């Protein structure tokens, strides 16, 4: 795919549903509260998968928020894969987040703008990796473009971290059943992207835009 770079990536796309999804663990409850506070004005829906929480925190009991507890469904505690629990049901833009990142007020608009810049033909994100050749070790044999440091230009990557990615449901379909092992969401999602030949792009951002 030849991407076209003559549009302003920050221009808001035509209005369609925006959904943010994330998973959380109890030790990050206070951070989750801040993440939800930051995301609520930017999206139409927030899905929160609670791993081992027991009780649902009061700040999640809002009309725009859907909550699923790990102990109340067959999916169970699959770690970060809980972010994709609702993936096959999401229509429109799907923004996948973490429970411990400080998202700026223009976070969702920016990612949606880049999805539209690529005419919904790509998944975009702020933290990506390119695997090295020869490839022997996942943690060592890769070049990483970090979400907290500056990225000057769009970078085609093989893997996008699920702490800051966005796609449109027209671009790629994802099912929770595709996540075969816990705490490997980035890898399973990347494999699906490769299988479907959907480009992944790490978008430009200044240092500290996400922290």
PDB file of N, CA and C in Angstrom, residues 9-111:
ATOM      1  N   UNK A   9      -2.905  15.184   9.379  1.00  0.00           N
ATOM      2  CA  UNK A   9      -3.298  14.015  10.180  1.00  0.00           C
ATOM      3  C   UNK A   9      -4.076  14.395  11.425  1.00  0.00           C
ATOM      4  N   UNK A  10      -4.024  15.661  11.820  1.00  0.00           N
ATOM      5  CA  UNK A  10      -4.724  16.071  13.035  1.00  0.00           C
ATOM      6  C   UNK A  10      -6.161  16.500  12.749  1.00  0.00           C
ATOM      7  N   UNK A  11      -6.558  16.561  11.491  1.00  0.00           N
ATOM      8  CA  UNK A  11      -7.926  16.956  11.161  1.00  0.00           C
ATOM      9  C   UNK A  11      -8.897  15.872  11.599  1.00  0.00           C
ATOM     10  N   UNK A  12      -9.970  16.235  12.304  1.00  0.00           N
ATOM     11  CA  UNK A  12     -10.927  15.218  12.751  1.00  0.00           C
ATOM     12  C   UNK A  12     -11.634  14.564  11.573  1.00  0.00           C
ATOM     13  N   UNK A  13     -11.757  13.247  11.633  1.00  0.00           N
ATOM     14  CA  UNK A  13     -12.476  12.523  10.593  1.00  0.00           C
ATOM     15  C   UNK A  13     -13.974  12.721  10.775  1.00  0.00           C
ATOM     16  N   UNK A  14     -14.762  12.353   9.746  1.00  0.00           N
ATOM     17  CA  UNK A  14     -16.206  12.445   9.882  1.00  0.00           C
ATOM     18  C   UNK A  14     -16.640  11.593  11.074  1.00  0.00           C
ATOM     19  N   UNK A  15     -17.672  12.043  11.736  1.00  0.00           N
ATOM     20  CA  UNK A  15     -18.037  11.478  13.035  1.00  0.00           C
ATOM     21  C   UNK A  15     -18.565  10.055  12.904  1.00  0.00           C
ATOM     22  N   UNK A  16     -17.992   9.137  13.621  1.00  0.00           N
ATOM     23  CA  UNK A  16     -18.486   7.785  13.752  1.00  0.00           C
ATOM     24  C   UNK A  16     -18.101   7.298  15.139  1.00  0.00           C
ATOM     25  N   UNK A  17     -18.646   6.172  15.551  1.00  0.00           N
ATOM     26  CA  UNK A  17     -18.495   5.717  16.928  1.00  0.00           C
ATOM     27  C   UNK A  17     -17.033   5.483  17.293  1.00  0.00           C
ATOM     28  N   UNK A  18     -16.662   5.938  18.483  1.00  0.00           N
ATOM     29  CA  UNK A  18     -15.313   5.756  19.004  1.00  0.00           C
ATOM     30  C   UNK A  18     -15.393   4.978  20.320  1.00  0.00           C
ATOM     31  N   UNK A  19     -14.702   3.860  20.360  1.00  0.00           N
ATOM     32  CA  UNK A  19     -14.717   3.004  21.544  1.00  0.00           C
ATOM     33  C   UNK A  19     -13.294   2.789  22.035  1.00  0.00           C
ATOM     34  N   UNK A  20     -13.068   2.981  23.327  1.00  0.00           N
ATOM     35  CA  UNK A  20     -11.775   2.669  23.944  1.00  0.00           C
ATOM     36  C   UNK A  20     -11.932   1.411  24.788  1.00  0.00           C
ATOM     37  N   UNK A  21     -10.944   0.524  24.719  1.00  0.00           N
ATOM     38  CA  UNK A  21     -10.969  -0.713  25.501  1.00  0.00           C
ATOM     39  C   UNK A  21      -9.652  -0.872  26.243  1.00  0.00           C
ATOM     40  N   UNK A  22      -9.736  -1.352  27.482  1.00  0.00           N
ATOM     41  CA  UNK A  22      -8.543  -1.601  28.277  1.00  0.00           C
ATOM     42  C   UNK A  22      -8.815  -2.676  29.308  1.00  0.00           C
ATOM     43  N   UNK A  23      -7.730  -3.269  29.816  1.00  0.00           N
ATOM     44  CA  UNK A  23      -7.813  -4.229  30.912  1.00  0.00           C
ATOM     45  C   UNK A  23      -7.058  -3.653  32.099  1.00  0.00           C
ATOM     46  N   UNK A  24      -7.407  -4.129  33.294  1.00  0.00           N
ATOM     47  CA  UNK A  24      -6.769  -3.579  34.489  1.00  0.00           C
ATOM     48  C   UNK A  24      -6.578  -4.643  35.547  1.00  0.00           C
ATOM     49  N   UNK A  25      -5.597  -4.396  36.422  1.00  0.00           N
ATOM     50  CA  UNK A  25      -5.348  -5.242  37.596  1.00  0.00           C
ATOM     51  C   UNK A  25      -5.530  -4.386  38.845  1.00  0.00           C
ATOM     52  N   UNK A  26      -5.860  -4.988  39.985  1.00  0.00           N
ATOM     53  CA  UNK A  26      -6.194  -4.219  41.185  1.00  0.00           C
ATOM     54  C   UNK A  26      -5.114  -3.243  41.647  1.00  0.00           C
ATOM     55  N   UNK A  27      -3.840  -3.580  41.465  1.00  0.00           N
ATOM     56  CA  UNK A  27      -2.774  -2.694  41.932  1.00  0.00           C
ATOM     57  C   UNK A  27      -2.724  -1.378  41.156  1.00  0.00           C
ATOM     58  N   UNK A  28      -3.438  -1.309  40.047  1.00  0.00           N
ATOM     59  CA  UNK A  28      -3.455  -0.090  39.236  1.00  0.00           C
ATOM     60  C   UNK A  28      -4.805   0.623  39.312  1.00  0.00           C
ATOM     61  N   UNK A  29      -5.538   0.389  40.357  1.00  0.00           N
ATOM     62  CA  UNK A  29      -6.878   0.975  40.480  1.00  0.00           C
ATOM     63  C   UNK A  29      -6.841   2.501  40.408  1.00  0.00           C
ATOM     64  N   UNK A  30      -5.927   3.130  41.121  1.00  0.00           N
ATOM     65  CA  UNK A  30      -5.877   4.600  41.115  1.00  0.00           C
ATOM     66  C   UNK A  30      -5.462   5.123  39.746  1.00  0.00           C
ATOM     67  N   UNK A  31      -4.530   4.428  39.089  1.00  0.00           N
ATOM     68  CA  UNK A  31      -4.122   4.834  37.744  1.00  0.00           C
ATOM     69  C   UNK A  31      -5.273   4.652  36.758  1.00  0.00           C
ATOM     70  N   UNK A  32      -6.022   3.564  36.910  1.00  0.00           N
ATOM     71  CA  UNK A  32      -7.176   3.326  36.049  1.00  0.00           C
ATOM     72  C   UNK A  32      -8.181   4.467  36.153  1.00  0.00           C
ATOM     73  N   UNK A  33      -8.404   4.937  37.349  1.00  0.00           N
ATOM     74  CA  UNK A  33      -9.356   6.039  37.550  1.00  0.00           C
ATOM     75  C   UNK A  33      -8.940   7.266  36.753  1.00  0.00           C
ATOM     76  N   UNK A  34      -7.636   7.571  36.744  1.00  0.00           N
ATOM     77  CA  UNK A  34      -7.143   8.724  35.998  1.00  0.00           C
ATOM     78  C   UNK A  34      -7.234   8.492  34.493  1.00  0.00           C
ATOM     79  N   UNK A  35      -6.935   7.283  34.047  1.00  0.00           N
ATOM     80  CA  UNK A  35      -7.048   6.963  32.624  1.00  0.00           C
ATOM     81  C   UNK A  35      -8.488   7.136  32.154  1.00  0.00           C
ATOM     82  N   UNK A  36      -9.425   6.610  32.911  1.00  0.00           N
ATOM     83  CA  UNK A  36     -10.837   6.734  32.553  1.00  0.00           C
ATOM     84  C   UNK A  36     -11.253   8.202  32.516  1.00  0.00           C
ATOM     85  N   UNK A  37     -10.793   8.979  33.483  1.00  0.00           N
ATOM     86  CA  UNK A  37     -11.121  10.411  33.510  1.00  0.00           C
ATOM     87  C   UNK A  37     -10.642  11.110  32.242  1.00  0.00           C
ATOM     88  N   UNK A  38      -9.451  10.748  31.781  1.00  0.00           N
ATOM     89  CA  UNK A  38      -8.892  11.380  30.594  1.00  0.00           C
ATOM     90  C   UNK A  38      -9.573  10.917  29.312  1.00  0.00           C
ATOM     91  N   UNK A  39      -9.979   9.661  29.251  1.00  0.00           N
ATOM     92  CA  UNK A  39     -10.547   9.117  28.021  1.00  0.00           C
ATOM     93  C   UNK A  39     -12.030   9.427  27.847  1.00  0.00           C
ATOM     94  N   UNK A  40     -12.763   9.551  28.937  1.00  0.00           N
ATOM     95  CA  UNK A  40     -14.219   9.713  28.850  1.00  0.00           C
ATOM     96  C   UNK A  40     -14.670  10.828  27.900  1.00  0.00           C
ATOM     97  N   UNK A  41     -14.061  12.029  27.936  1.00  0.00           N
ATOM     98  CA  UNK A  41     -14.526  13.088  27.026  1.00  0.00           C
ATOM     99  C   UNK A  41     -14.168  12.829  25.563  1.00  0.00           C
ATOM    100  N   UNK A  42     -13.291  11.860  25.298  1.00  0.00           N
ATOM    101  CA  UNK A  42     -12.762  11.663  23.955  1.00  0.00           C
ATOM    102  C   UNK A  42     -13.461  10.561  23.162  1.00  0.00           C
ATOM    103  N   UNK A  43     -14.276   9.749  23.837  1.00  0.00           N
ATOM    104  CA  UNK A  43     -14.869   8.582  23.182  1.00  0.00           C
ATOM    105  C   UNK A  43     -16.358   8.489  23.483  1.00  0.00           C
ATOM    106  N   UNK A  44     -17.026   7.610  22.756  1.00  0.00           N
ATOM    107  CA  UNK A  44     -18.448   7.356  22.980  1.00  0.00           C
ATOM    108  C   UNK A  44     -18.673   6.237  23.993  1.00  0.00           C
ATOM    109  N   UNK A  45     -17.735   5.268  24.012  1.00  0.00           N
ATOM    110  CA  UNK A  45     -17.837   4.129  24.924  1.00  0.00           C
ATOM    111  C   UNK A  45     -16.455   3.801  25.473  1.00  0.00           C
ATOM    112  N   UNK A  46     -16.421   3.269  26.701  1.00  0.00           N
ATOM    113  CA  UNK A  46     -15.205   2.702  27.264  1.00  0.00           C
ATOM    114  C   UNK A  46     -15.530   1.298  27.771  1.00  0.00           C
ATOM    115  N   UNK A  47     -14.750   0.318  27.331  1.00  0.00           N
ATOM    116  CA  UNK A  47     -14.845  -1.046  27.829  1.00  0.00           C
ATOM    117  C   UNK A  47     -13.689  -1.298  28.791  1.00  0.00           C
ATOM    118  N   UNK A  48     -14.004  -1.794  29.981  1.00  0.00           N
ATOM    119  CA  UNK A  48     -12.959  -2.073  30.970  1.00  0.00           C
ATOM    120  C   UNK A  48     -13.078  -3.521  31.430  1.00  0.00           C
ATOM    121  N   UNK A  49     -12.022  -4.301  31.190  1.00  0.00           N
ATOM    122  CA  UNK A  49     -11.977  -5.686  31.640  1.00  0.00           C
ATOM    123  C   UNK A  49     -11.175  -5.723  32.936  1.00  0.00           C
ATOM    124  N   UNK A  50     -11.816  -6.162  34.011  1.00  0.00           N
ATOM    125  CA  UNK A  50     -11.188  -6.176  35.334  1.00  0.00           C
ATOM    126  C   UNK A  50     -10.679  -7.575  35.661  1.00  0.00           C
ATOM    127  N   UNK A  51      -9.368  -7.704  35.785  1.00  0.00           N
ATOM    128  CA  UNK A  51      -8.746  -8.974  36.140  1.00  0.00           C
ATOM    129  C   UNK A  51      -8.558  -9.069  37.649  1.00  0.00           C
ATOM    130  N   UNK A  52      -9.372  -9.905  38.289  1.00  0.00           N
ATOM    131  CA  UNK A  52      -9.210 -10.160  39.709  1.00  0.00           C
ATOM    132  C   UNK A  52      -9.630  -9.050  40.640  1.00  0.00           C
ATOM    133  N   UNK A  53     -10.493  -8.155  40.190  1.00  0.00           N
ATOM    134  CA  UNK A  53     -10.904  -7.031  41.030  1.00  0.00           C
ATOM    135  C   UNK A  53     -11.910  -7.435  42.113  1.00  0.00           C
ATOM    136  N   UNK A  54     -12.767  -8.399  41.803  1.00  0.00           N
ATOM    137  CA  UNK A  54     -13.856  -8.692  42.728  1.00  0.00           C
ATOM    138  C   UNK A  54     -14.968  -7.682  42.560  1.00  0.00           C
ATOM    139  N   UNK A  55     -14.920  -6.602  43.326  1.00  0.00           N
ATOM    140  CA  UNK A  55     -15.942  -5.559  43.240  1.00  0.00           C
ATOM    141  C   UNK A  55     -15.583  -4.543  42.160  1.00  0.00           C
ATOM    142  N   UNK A  56     -16.608  -4.015  41.516  1.00  0.00           N
ATOM    143  CA  UNK A  56     -16.414  -2.988  40.492  1.00  0.00           C
ATOM    144  C   UNK A  56     -16.255  -1.632  41.166  1.00  0.00           C
ATOM    145  N   UNK A  57     -15.163  -0.917  40.916  1.00  0.00           N
ATOM    146  CA  UNK A  57     -14.987   0.418  41.506  1.00  0.00           C
ATOM    147  C   UNK A  57     -16.117   1.364  41.125  1.00  0.00           C
ATOM    148  N   UNK A  58     -16.475   2.225  42.041  1.00  0.00           N
ATOM    149  CA  UNK A  58     -17.594   3.134  41.821  1.00  0.00           C
ATOM    150  C   UNK A  58     -17.417   4.050  40.631  1.00  0.00           C
ATOM    151  N   UNK A  59     -16.156   4.447  40.332  1.00  0.00           N
ATOM    152  CA  UNK A  59     -15.936   5.398  39.235  1.00  0.00           C
ATOM    153  C   UNK A  59     -16.191   4.774  37.859  1.00  0.00           C
ATOM    154  N   UNK A  60     -16.379   3.447  37.814  1.00  0.00           N
ATOM    155  CA  UNK A  60     -16.694   2.791  36.550  1.00  0.00           C
ATOM    156  C   UNK A  60     -18.199   2.633  36.321  1.00  0.00           C
ATOM    157  N   UNK A  61     -18.987   3.013  37.310  1.00  0.00           N
ATOM    158  CA  UNK A  61     -20.440   2.842  37.204  1.00  0.00           C
ATOM    159  C   UNK A  61     -21.068   4.064  36.543  1.00  0.00           C
ATOM    160  N   UNK A  62     -20.763   4.205  35.252  1.00  0.00           N
ATOM    161  CA  UNK A  62     -21.254   5.320  34.457  1.00  0.00           C
ATOM    162  C   UNK A  62     -21.886   4.780  33.170  1.00  0.00           C
ATOM    163  N   UNK A  63     -22.853   5.511  32.592  1.00  0.00           N
ATOM    164  CA  UNK A  63     -23.561   5.007  31.411  1.00  0.00           C
ATOM    165  C   UNK A  63     -22.656   4.700  30.216  1.00  0.00           C
ATOM    166  N   UNK A  64     -21.556   5.430  30.057  1.00  0.00           N
ATOM    167  CA  UNK A  64     -20.681   5.232  28.904  1.00  0.00           C
ATOM    168  C   UNK A  64     -19.706   4.081  29.088  1.00  0.00           C
ATOM    169  N   UNK A  65     -19.696   3.460  30.266  1.00  0.00           N
ATOM    170  CA  UNK A  65     -18.678   2.452  30.567  1.00  0.00           C
ATOM    171  C   UNK A  65     -19.306   1.069  30.684  1.00  0.00           C
ATOM    172  N   UNK A  66     -18.716   0.102  29.979  1.00  0.00           N
ATOM    173  CA  UNK A  66     -19.094  -1.302  30.093  1.00  0.00           C
ATOM    174  C   UNK A  66     -17.978  -2.043  30.820  1.00  0.00           C
ATOM    175  N   UNK A  67     -18.346  -2.818  31.831  1.00  0.00           N
ATOM    176  CA  UNK A  67     -17.360  -3.524  32.653  1.00  0.00           C
ATOM    177  C   UNK A  67     -17.594  -5.024  32.567  1.00  0.00           C
ATOM    178  N   UNK A  68     -16.505  -5.779  32.470  1.00  0.00           N
ATOM    179  CA  UNK A  68     -16.565  -7.232  32.574  1.00  0.00           C
ATOM    180  C   UNK A  68     -15.518  -7.675  33.593  1.00  0.00           C
ATOM    181  N   UNK A  69     -15.932  -8.510  34.548  1.00  0.00           N
ATOM    182  CA  UNK A  69     -15.007  -9.048  35.541  1.00  0.00           C
ATOM    183  C   UNK A  69     -14.499 -10.416  35.088  1.00  0.00           C
ATOM    184  N   UNK A  70     -13.214 -10.673  35.299  1.00  0.00           N
ATOM    185  CA  UNK A  70     -12.611 -11.921  34.842  1.00  0.00           C
ATOM    186  C   UNK A  70     -13.269 -13.138  35.477  1.00  0.00           C
ATOM    187  N   UNK A  71     -13.691 -12.994  36.726  1.00  0.00           N
ATOM    188  CA  UNK A  71     -14.255 -14.138  37.430  1.00  0.00           C
ATOM    189  C   UNK A  71     -15.719 -14.395  37.064  1.00  0.00           C
ATOM    190  N   UNK A  72     -16.286 -13.547  36.208  1.00  0.00           N
ATOM    191  CA  UNK A  72     -17.701 -13.678  35.855  1.00  0.00           C
ATOM    192  C   UNK A  72     -17.924 -14.123  34.419  1.00  0.00           C
ATOM    193  N   UNK A  73     -16.857 -14.568  33.743  1.00  0.00           N
ATOM    194  CA  UNK A  73     -17.016 -15.007  32.362  1.00  0.00           C
ATOM    195  C   UNK A  73     -16.051 -16.151  32.060  1.00  0.00           C
ATOM    196  N   UNK A  74     -16.360 -16.909  31.030  1.00  0.00           N
ATOM    197  CA  UNK A  74     -15.528 -18.052  30.649  1.00  0.00           C
ATOM    198  C   UNK A  74     -14.150 -17.619  30.168  1.00  0.00           C
ATOM    199  N   UNK A  75     -14.012 -16.402  29.671  1.00  0.00           N
ATOM    200  CA  UNK A  75     -12.726 -15.907  29.181  1.00  0.00           C
ATOM    201  C   UNK A  75     -11.687 -15.899  30.303  1.00  0.00           C
ATOM    202  N   UNK A  76     -12.116 -15.547  31.497  1.00  0.00           N
ATOM    203  CA  UNK A  76     -11.242 -15.566  32.663  1.00  0.00           C
ATOM    204  C   UNK A  76     -10.163 -14.505  32.614  1.00  0.00           C
ATOM    205  N   UNK A  77      -9.148 -14.684  33.459  1.00  0.00           N
ATOM    206  CA  UNK A  77      -8.049 -13.731  33.558  1.00  0.00           C
ATOM    207  C   UNK A  77      -6.996 -14.086  32.512  1.00  0.00           C
ATOM    208  N   UNK A  78      -7.024 -13.371  31.413  1.00  0.00           N
ATOM    209  CA  UNK A  78      -6.042 -13.548  30.337  1.00  0.00           C
ATOM    210  C   UNK A  78      -5.098 -12.359  30.251  1.00  0.00           C
ATOM    211  N   UNK A  79      -4.953 -11.652  31.375  1.00  0.00           N
ATOM    212  CA  UNK A  79      -4.044 -10.505  31.394  1.00  0.00           C
ATOM    213  C   UNK A  79      -4.462  -9.428  30.419  1.00  0.00           C
ATOM    214  N   UNK A  80      -3.485  -8.932  29.634  1.00  0.00           N
ATOM    215  CA  UNK A  80      -3.768  -7.819  28.732  1.00  0.00           C
ATOM    216  C   UNK A  80      -4.709  -8.190  27.587  1.00  0.00           C
ATOM    217  N   UNK A  81      -4.923  -9.475  27.337  1.00  0.00           N
ATOM    218  CA  UNK A  81      -5.851  -9.878  26.275  1.00  0.00           C
ATOM    219  C   UNK A  81      -7.276  -9.444  26.574  1.00  0.00           C
ATOM    220  N   UNK A  82      -7.555  -9.128  27.832  1.00  0.00           N
ATOM    221  CA  UNK A  82      -8.883  -8.634  28.190  1.00  0.00           C
ATOM    222  C   UNK A  82      -9.275  -7.382  27.431  1.00  0.00           C
ATOM    223  N   UNK A  83      -8.290  -6.632  26.953  1.00  0.00           N
ATOM    224  CA  UNK A  83      -8.584  -5.441  26.152  1.00  0.00           C
ATOM    225  C   UNK A  83      -9.388  -5.786  24.905  1.00  0.00           C
ATOM    226  N   UNK A  84      -9.200  -7.003  24.413  1.00  0.00           N
ATOM    227  CA  UNK A  84      -9.838  -7.410  23.165  1.00  0.00           C
ATOM    228  C   UNK A  84     -11.075  -8.274  23.404  1.00  0.00           C
ATOM    229  N   UNK A  85     -11.572  -8.295  24.630  1.00  0.00           N
ATOM    230  CA  UNK A  85     -12.740  -9.104  24.960  1.00  0.00           C
ATOM    231  C   UNK A  85     -13.946  -8.712  24.097  1.00  0.00           C
ATOM    232  N   UNK A  86     -14.093  -7.420  23.815  1.00  0.00           N
ATOM    233  CA  UNK A  86     -15.238  -6.919  23.052  1.00  0.00           C
ATOM    234  C   UNK A  86     -14.919  -6.697  21.576  1.00  0.00           C
ATOM    235  N   UNK A  87     -13.726  -7.044  21.119  1.00  0.00           N
ATOM    236  CA  UNK A  87     -13.244  -6.601  19.806  1.00  0.00           C
ATOM    237  C   UNK A  87     -14.189  -6.973  18.663  1.00  0.00           C
ATOM    238  N   UNK A  88     -14.742  -8.183  18.689  1.00  0.00           N
ATOM    239  CA  UNK A  88     -15.589  -8.591  17.566  1.00  0.00           C
ATOM    240  C   UNK A  88     -16.927  -7.851  17.542  1.00  0.00           C
ATOM    241  N   UNK A  89     -17.263  -7.163  18.624  1.00  0.00           N
ATOM    242  CA  UNK A  89     -18.526  -6.423  18.685  1.00  0.00           C
ATOM    243  C   UNK A  89     -18.358  -4.931  18.399  1.00  0.00           C
ATOM    244  N   UNK A  90     -17.123  -4.435  18.440  1.00  0.00           N
ATOM    245  CA  UNK A  90     -16.890  -2.999  18.250  1.00  0.00           C
ATOM    246  C   UNK A  90     -17.095  -2.627  16.794  1.00  0.00           C
ATOM    247  N   UNK A  91     -17.815  -1.547  16.571  1.00  0.00           N
ATOM    248  CA  UNK A  91     -18.005  -0.990  15.232  1.00  0.00           C
ATOM    249  C   UNK A  91     -17.512   0.453  15.246  1.00  0.00           C
ATOM    250  N   UNK A  92     -16.819   0.840  14.180  1.00  0.00           N
ATOM    251  CA  UNK A  92     -16.230   2.172  14.136  1.00  0.00           C
ATOM    252  C   UNK A  92     -14.780   2.119  14.566  1.00  0.00           C
ATOM    253  N   UNK A  93     -14.315   3.186  15.200  1.00  0.00           N
ATOM    254  CA  UNK A  93     -12.934   3.264  15.645  1.00  0.00           C
ATOM    255  C   UNK A  93     -12.761   2.530  16.963  1.00  0.00           C
ATOM    256  N   UNK A  94     -11.728   1.707  17.041  1.00  0.00           N
ATOM    257  CA  UNK A  94     -11.416   1.001  18.274  1.00  0.00           C
ATOM    258  C   UNK A  94     -10.048   1.466  18.753  1.00  0.00           C
ATOM    259  N   UNK A  95     -10.021   2.112  19.907  1.00  0.00           N
ATOM    260  CA  UNK A  95      -8.787   2.602  20.513  1.00  0.00           C
ATOM    261  C   UNK A  95      -8.442   1.674  21.673  1.00  0.00           C
ATOM    262  N   UNK A  96      -7.279   1.043  21.617  1.00  0.00           N
ATOM    263  CA  UNK A  96      -6.876   0.069  22.632  1.00  0.00           C
ATOM    264  C   UNK A  96      -5.808   0.702  23.516  1.00  0.00           C
ATOM    265  N   UNK A  97      -6.046   0.664  24.828  1.00  0.00           N
ATOM    266  CA  UNK A  97      -5.251   1.446  25.774  1.00  0.00           C
ATOM    267  C   UNK A  97      -4.753   0.593  26.942  1.00  0.00           C
ATOM    268  N   UNK A  98      -3.925   1.204  27.775  1.00  0.00           N
ATOM    269  CA  UNK A  98      -3.467   0.614  29.030  1.00  0.00           C
ATOM    270  C   UNK A  98      -4.134   1.316  30.210  1.00  0.00           C
ATOM    271  N   UNK A  99      -3.965   0.737  31.389  1.00  0.00           N
ATOM    272  CA  UNK A  99      -4.559   1.324  32.595  1.00  0.00           C
ATOM    273  C   UNK A  99      -3.561   2.166  33.369  1.00  0.00           C
ATOM    274  N   UNK A 100      -2.411   2.503  32.762  1.00  0.00           N
ATOM    275  CA  UNK A 100      -1.410   3.271  33.509  1.00  0.00           C
ATOM    276  C   UNK A 100      -0.663   4.268  32.627  1.00  0.00           C
ATOM    277  N   UNK A 101      -1.311   4.768  31.581  1.00  0.00           N
ATOM    278  CA  UNK A 101      -0.696   5.760  30.702  1.00  0.00           C
ATOM    279  C   UNK A 101      -1.476   7.066  30.804  1.00  0.00           C
ATOM    280  N   UNK A 102      -0.757   8.187  30.851  1.00  0.00           N
ATOM    281  CA  UNK A 102      -1.392   9.508  30.906  1.00  0.00           C
ATOM    282  C   UNK A 102      -1.695   9.952  29.470  1.00  0.00           C
ATOM    283  N   UNK A 103      -2.935   9.783  29.058  1.00  0.00           N
ATOM    284  CA  UNK A 103      -3.324  10.108  27.688  1.00  0.00           C
ATOM    285  C   UNK A 103      -3.698  11.579  27.575  1.00  0.00           C
ATOM    286  N   UNK A 104      -3.136  12.299  26.594  1.00  0.00           N
ATOM    287  CA  UNK A 104      -3.467  13.719  26.436  1.00  0.00           C
ATOM    288  C   UNK A 104      -4.867  13.905  25.876  1.00  0.00           C
ATOM    289  N   UNK A 105      -5.355  15.131  25.927  1.00  0.00           N
ATOM    290  CA  UNK A 105      -6.724  15.425  25.521  1.00  0.00           C
ATOM    291  C   UNK A 105      -6.949  15.260  24.026  1.00  0.00           C
ATOM    292  N   UNK A 106      -5.867  15.285  23.235  1.00  0.00           N
ATOM    293  CA  UNK A 106      -6.011  15.107  21.790  1.00  0.00           C
ATOM    294  C   UNK A 106      -5.607  13.703  21.339  1.00  0.00           C
ATOM    295  N   UNK A 107      -5.524  12.769  22.277  1.00  0.00           N
ATOM    296  CA  UNK A 107      -5.048  11.419  21.970  1.00  0.00           C
ATOM    297  C   UNK A 107      -5.930  10.716  20.936  1.00  0.00           C
ATOM    298  N   UNK A 108      -7.220  10.624  21.218  1.00  0.00           N
ATOM    299  CA  UNK A 108      -8.120   9.887  20.326  1.00  0.00           C
ATOM    300  C   UNK A 108      -8.270  10.609  18.995  1.00  0.00           C
ATOM    301  N   UNK A 109      -8.440  11.927  19.009  1.00  0.00           N
ATOM    302  CA  UNK A 109      -8.547  12.677  17.758  1.00  0.00           C
ATOM    303  C   UNK A 109      -7.328  12.447  16.869  1.00  0.00           C
ATOM    304  N   UNK A 110      -6.155  12.422  17.486  1.00  0.00           N
ATOM    305  CA  UNK A 110      -4.920  12.247  16.723  1.00  0.00           C
ATOM    306  C   UNK A 110      -4.865  10.867  16.074  1.00  0.00           C
ATOM    307  N   UNK A 111      -5.152   9.825  16.849  1.00  0.00           N
ATOM    308  CA  UNK A 111      -5.104   8.477  16.287  1.00  0.00           C
ATOM    309  C   UNK A 111      -6.169   8.274  15.215  1.00  0.00           C
TER     310      UNK A 111
END
